Coordinates of C-alpha atoms in Angstrom, one line a residue:
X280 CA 0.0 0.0 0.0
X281 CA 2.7 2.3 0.7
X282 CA 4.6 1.6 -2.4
X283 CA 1.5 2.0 -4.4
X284 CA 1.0 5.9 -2.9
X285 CA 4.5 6.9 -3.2
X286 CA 3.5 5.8 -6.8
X287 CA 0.8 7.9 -7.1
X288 CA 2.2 11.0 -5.7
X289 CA 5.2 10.5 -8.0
X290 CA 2.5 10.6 -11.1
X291 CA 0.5 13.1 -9.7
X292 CA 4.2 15.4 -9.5
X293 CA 5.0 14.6 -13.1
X294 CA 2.0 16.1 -14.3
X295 CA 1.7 18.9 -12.2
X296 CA 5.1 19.7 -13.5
X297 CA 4.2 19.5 -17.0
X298 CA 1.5 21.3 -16.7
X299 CA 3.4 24.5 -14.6
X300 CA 6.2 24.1 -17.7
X301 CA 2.9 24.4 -20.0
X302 CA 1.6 27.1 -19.1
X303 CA 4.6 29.1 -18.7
X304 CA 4.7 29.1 -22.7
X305 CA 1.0 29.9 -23.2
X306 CA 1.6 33.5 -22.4
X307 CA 2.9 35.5 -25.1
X308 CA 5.5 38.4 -23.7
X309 CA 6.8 41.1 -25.6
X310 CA 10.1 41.0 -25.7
X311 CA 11.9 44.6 -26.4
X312 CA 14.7 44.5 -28.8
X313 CA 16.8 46.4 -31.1
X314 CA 17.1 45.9 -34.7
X315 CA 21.0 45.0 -35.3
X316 CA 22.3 42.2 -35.4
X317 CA 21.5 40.8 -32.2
X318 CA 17.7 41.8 -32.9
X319 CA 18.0 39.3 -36.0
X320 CA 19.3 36.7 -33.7
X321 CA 16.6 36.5 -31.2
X322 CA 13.8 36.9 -34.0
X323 CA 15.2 33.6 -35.2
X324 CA 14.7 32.0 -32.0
X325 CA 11.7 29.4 -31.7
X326 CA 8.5 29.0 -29.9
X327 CA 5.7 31.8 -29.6
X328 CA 8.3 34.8 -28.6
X329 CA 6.7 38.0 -30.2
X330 CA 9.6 40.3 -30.8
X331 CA 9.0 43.9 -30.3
X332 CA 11.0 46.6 -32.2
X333 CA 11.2 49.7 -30.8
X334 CA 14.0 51.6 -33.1
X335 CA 16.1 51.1 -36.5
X336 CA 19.7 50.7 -35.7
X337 CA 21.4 50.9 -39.3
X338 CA 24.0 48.2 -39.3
X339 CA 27.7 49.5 -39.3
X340 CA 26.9 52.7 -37.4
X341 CA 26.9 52.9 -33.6
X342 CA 24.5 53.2 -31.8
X343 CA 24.0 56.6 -29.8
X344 CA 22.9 56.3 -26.0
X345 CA 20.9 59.0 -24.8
X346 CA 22.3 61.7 -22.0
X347 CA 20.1 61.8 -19.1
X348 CA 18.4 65.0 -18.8
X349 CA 19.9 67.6 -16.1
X350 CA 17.6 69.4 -14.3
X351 CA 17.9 73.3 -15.1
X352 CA 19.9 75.0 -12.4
X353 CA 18.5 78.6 -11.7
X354 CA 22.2 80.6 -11.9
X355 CA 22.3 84.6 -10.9
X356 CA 22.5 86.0 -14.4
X357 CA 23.9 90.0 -14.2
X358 CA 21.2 92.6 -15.3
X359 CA 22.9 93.7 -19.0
X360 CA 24.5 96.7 -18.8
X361 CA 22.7 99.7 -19.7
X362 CA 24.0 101.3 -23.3
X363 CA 23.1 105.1 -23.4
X364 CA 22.8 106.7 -26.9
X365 CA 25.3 108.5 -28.4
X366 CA 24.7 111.2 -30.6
X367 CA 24.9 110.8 -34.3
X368 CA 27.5 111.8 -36.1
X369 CA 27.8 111.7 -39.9
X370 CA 31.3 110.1 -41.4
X371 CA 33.6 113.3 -41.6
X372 CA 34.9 113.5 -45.3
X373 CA 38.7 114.5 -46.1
X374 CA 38.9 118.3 -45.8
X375 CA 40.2 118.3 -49.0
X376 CA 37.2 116.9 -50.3
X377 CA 34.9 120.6 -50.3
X378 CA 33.8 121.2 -54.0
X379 CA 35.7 123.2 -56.2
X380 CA 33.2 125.6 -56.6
X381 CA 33.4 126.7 -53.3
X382 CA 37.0 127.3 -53.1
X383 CA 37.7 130.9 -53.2
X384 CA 38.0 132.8 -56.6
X385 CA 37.3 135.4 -58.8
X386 CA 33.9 135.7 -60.5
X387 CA 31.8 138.3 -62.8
X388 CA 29.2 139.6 -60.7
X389 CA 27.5 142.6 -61.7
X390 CA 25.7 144.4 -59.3
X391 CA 25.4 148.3 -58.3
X392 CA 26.6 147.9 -54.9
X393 CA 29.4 149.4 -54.0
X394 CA 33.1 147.7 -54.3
X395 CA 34.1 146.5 -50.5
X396 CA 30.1 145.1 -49.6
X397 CA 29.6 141.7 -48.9
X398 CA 26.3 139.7 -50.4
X399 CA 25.5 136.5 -49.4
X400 CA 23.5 134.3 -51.8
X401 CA 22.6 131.9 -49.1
X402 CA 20.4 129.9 -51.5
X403 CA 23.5 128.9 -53.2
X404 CA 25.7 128.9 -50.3
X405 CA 28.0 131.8 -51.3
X406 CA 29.6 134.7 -50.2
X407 CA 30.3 138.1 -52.7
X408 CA 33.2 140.3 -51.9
X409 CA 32.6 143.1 -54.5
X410 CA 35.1 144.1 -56.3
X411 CA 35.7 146.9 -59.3
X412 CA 34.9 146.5 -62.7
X413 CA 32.1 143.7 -62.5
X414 CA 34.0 141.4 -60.6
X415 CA 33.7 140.0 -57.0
X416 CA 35.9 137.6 -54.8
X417 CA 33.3 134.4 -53.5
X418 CA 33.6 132.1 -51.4
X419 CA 31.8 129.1 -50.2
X420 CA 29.6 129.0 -46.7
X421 CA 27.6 127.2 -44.5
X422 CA 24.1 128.8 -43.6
X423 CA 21.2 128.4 -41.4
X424 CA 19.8 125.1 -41.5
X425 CA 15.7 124.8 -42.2
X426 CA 14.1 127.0 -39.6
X427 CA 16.9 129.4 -39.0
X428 CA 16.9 130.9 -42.5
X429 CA 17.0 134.5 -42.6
X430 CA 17.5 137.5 -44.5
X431 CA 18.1 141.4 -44.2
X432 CA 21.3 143.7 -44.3
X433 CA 23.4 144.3 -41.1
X434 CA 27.2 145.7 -40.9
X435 CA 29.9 144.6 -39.5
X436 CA 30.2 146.0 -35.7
X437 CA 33.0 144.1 -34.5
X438 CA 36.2 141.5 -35.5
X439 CA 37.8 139.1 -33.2
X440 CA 40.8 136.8 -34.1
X441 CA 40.6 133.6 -32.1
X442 CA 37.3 134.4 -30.4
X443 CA 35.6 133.1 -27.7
X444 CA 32.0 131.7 -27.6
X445 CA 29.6 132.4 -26.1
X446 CA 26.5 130.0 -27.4
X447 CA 23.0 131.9 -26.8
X448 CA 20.6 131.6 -23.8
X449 CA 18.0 130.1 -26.7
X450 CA 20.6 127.6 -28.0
X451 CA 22.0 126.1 -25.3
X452 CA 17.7 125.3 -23.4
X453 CA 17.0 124.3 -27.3
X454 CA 20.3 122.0 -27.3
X455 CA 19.7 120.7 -23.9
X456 CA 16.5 119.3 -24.7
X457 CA 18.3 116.7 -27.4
X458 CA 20.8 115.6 -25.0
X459 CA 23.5 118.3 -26.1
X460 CA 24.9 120.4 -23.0
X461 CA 26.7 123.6 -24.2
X462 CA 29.0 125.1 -22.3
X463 CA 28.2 128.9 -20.9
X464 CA 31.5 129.7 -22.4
X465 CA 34.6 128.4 -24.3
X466 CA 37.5 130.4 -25.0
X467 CA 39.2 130.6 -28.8
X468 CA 41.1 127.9 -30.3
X469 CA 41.1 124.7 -32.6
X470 CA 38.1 123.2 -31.0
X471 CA 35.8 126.4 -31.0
X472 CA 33.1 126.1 -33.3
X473 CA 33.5 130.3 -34.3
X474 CA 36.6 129.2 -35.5
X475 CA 39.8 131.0 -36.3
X476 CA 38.1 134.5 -37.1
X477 CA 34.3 136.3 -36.4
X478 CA 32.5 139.3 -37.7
X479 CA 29.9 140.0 -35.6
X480 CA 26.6 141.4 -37.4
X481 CA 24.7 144.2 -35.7
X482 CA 22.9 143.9 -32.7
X483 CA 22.0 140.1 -34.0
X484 CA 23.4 137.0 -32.9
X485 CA 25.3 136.4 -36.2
X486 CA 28.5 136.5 -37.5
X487 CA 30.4 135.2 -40.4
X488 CA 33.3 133.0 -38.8
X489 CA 35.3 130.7 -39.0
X490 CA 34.5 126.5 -38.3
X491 CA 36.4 123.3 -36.7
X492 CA 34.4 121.6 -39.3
X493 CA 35.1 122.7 -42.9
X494 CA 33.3 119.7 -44.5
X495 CA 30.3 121.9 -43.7
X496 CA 30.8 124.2 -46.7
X497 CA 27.6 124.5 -48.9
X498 CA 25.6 122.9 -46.9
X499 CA 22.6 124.4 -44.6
X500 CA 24.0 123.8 -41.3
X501 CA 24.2 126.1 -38.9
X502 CA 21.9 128.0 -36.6
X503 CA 22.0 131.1 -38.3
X504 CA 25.5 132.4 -38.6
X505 CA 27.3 132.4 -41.9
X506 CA 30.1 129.9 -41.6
X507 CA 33.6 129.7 -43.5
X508 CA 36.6 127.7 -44.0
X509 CA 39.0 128.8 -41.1
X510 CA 41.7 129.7 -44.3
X511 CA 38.8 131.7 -46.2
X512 CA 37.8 133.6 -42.9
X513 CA 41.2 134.8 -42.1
X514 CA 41.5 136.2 -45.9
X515 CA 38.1 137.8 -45.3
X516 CA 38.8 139.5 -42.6
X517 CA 42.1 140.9 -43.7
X518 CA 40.4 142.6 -46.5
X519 CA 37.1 144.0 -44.5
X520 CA 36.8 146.6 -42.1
X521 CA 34.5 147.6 -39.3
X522 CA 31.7 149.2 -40.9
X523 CA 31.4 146.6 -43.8
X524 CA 27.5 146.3 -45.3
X525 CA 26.7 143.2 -45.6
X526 CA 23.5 142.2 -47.6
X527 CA 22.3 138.3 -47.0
X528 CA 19.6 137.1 -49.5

């Protein structure tokens, strides 16, 4: 009796066993793999293993592992620096470059003013020295620019060699208010805008003088005054005297 149990239980194990091993295959996995040549390995492999591809791997090239992902650190970045804005300057031209028309030279100019007046044609940025016999000495200038246009005859009160500036109450608020800060005062020299030479004009705020910026000549510029080469100033004023009409159109 015992022999026949142990037997049984043996038989009982045995298919118990079978049936575990069974079952274990009757469950279809997905299996994930890659596509290379190992992929083609294991989709040759028997029984009901489903493979999965999840990527193309071409063959001969490596394949390319994926960083982790760092987690964004929040660094102190420093404010950018504030950039003022400068004022515009145009590119300054060679001084040699003024237009040959506005060199100085002899011209016809008939006119019935007397010899020794000064017109300036302001239109065409020029300035008459009369001379005799239908002839006059011009020179190129710089005038008022749109706005400060004007017209109307004045003489000559005063000459200064060298002179110092003094820019106007007006021109300084109306400078001020573009980010330009004149100075009450600047004494004569190089830098001064009046230049080598002035002829002051009446009781008005205009003169004919010189400039630190010759490029300027024939072009509508200024904010009023007549302005000359530094060069063409000093032979102006050599040859004028206080007392001088001058007539700008």
């Amino acid at each position: 009796m015992t022999r026949s149990r142990l037997l049984l239980t043996l038989a009982l194990s045995l298919v118990s066993s079978t049936a575990l091993a069974d079952d274990r295959y009757k469950v279809v996995r997905p299996v994930i793999i890659e596509s290379g040549i190992a992929g083609q390995w294991m989709m040759q492999l028997g029984g009901p293993v489903r493979g999965q591809v999840v990527r193309r791997v071409q063959q001969g090239q490596p394949m390319r592992m994926t960083k982790p992902r760092r987690l964004k650190q929040h660094m102190a970045v420093e404010p950018q620096a504030q950039i003022q804005q400068a004022a515009y300057h145009p590119d300054r031209p060679a001084v040699n470059a003024i237009e040959p028309q506005f060199l100085p030279q002899m011209v016809a100019y008939e006119t019935k003013h007397k010899p020794g007046t000064i017109i300036i044609d302001t239109n065409n940025r020029f300035l008459y020295l009369i001379a005799s016999d239908g002839q006059a000495r011009r020179y190129g200038v710089g005038v008022g620019k749109p706005g400060f246009e004007w017209a109307g005859e004045h003489k000559i009160t005063r000459k200064a060699e060298w002179p110092t500036w003094h820019p106007p109450k007006e021109m300084i608020e109306r400078e001020a208010v573009k980010g330009h800060y004149l100075p009450a005062s600047m004494e004569g020299g190089e830098a001064n805008p009046l230049g080598a030479r002035a002829m002051y004009l009446g009781s008005t705020l205009y003169r004919i003088h010189g400039t630190n910026a010759p490029w300027t000549i024939g072009y509508a510029v200024s904010s009023g005054c007549i302005r000359m080469r530094n060069e063409d100033v000093v032979d102006l004023y050599e040859r004028v005297k206080v007392g001088t009409r001058v007539i700008v159109m």
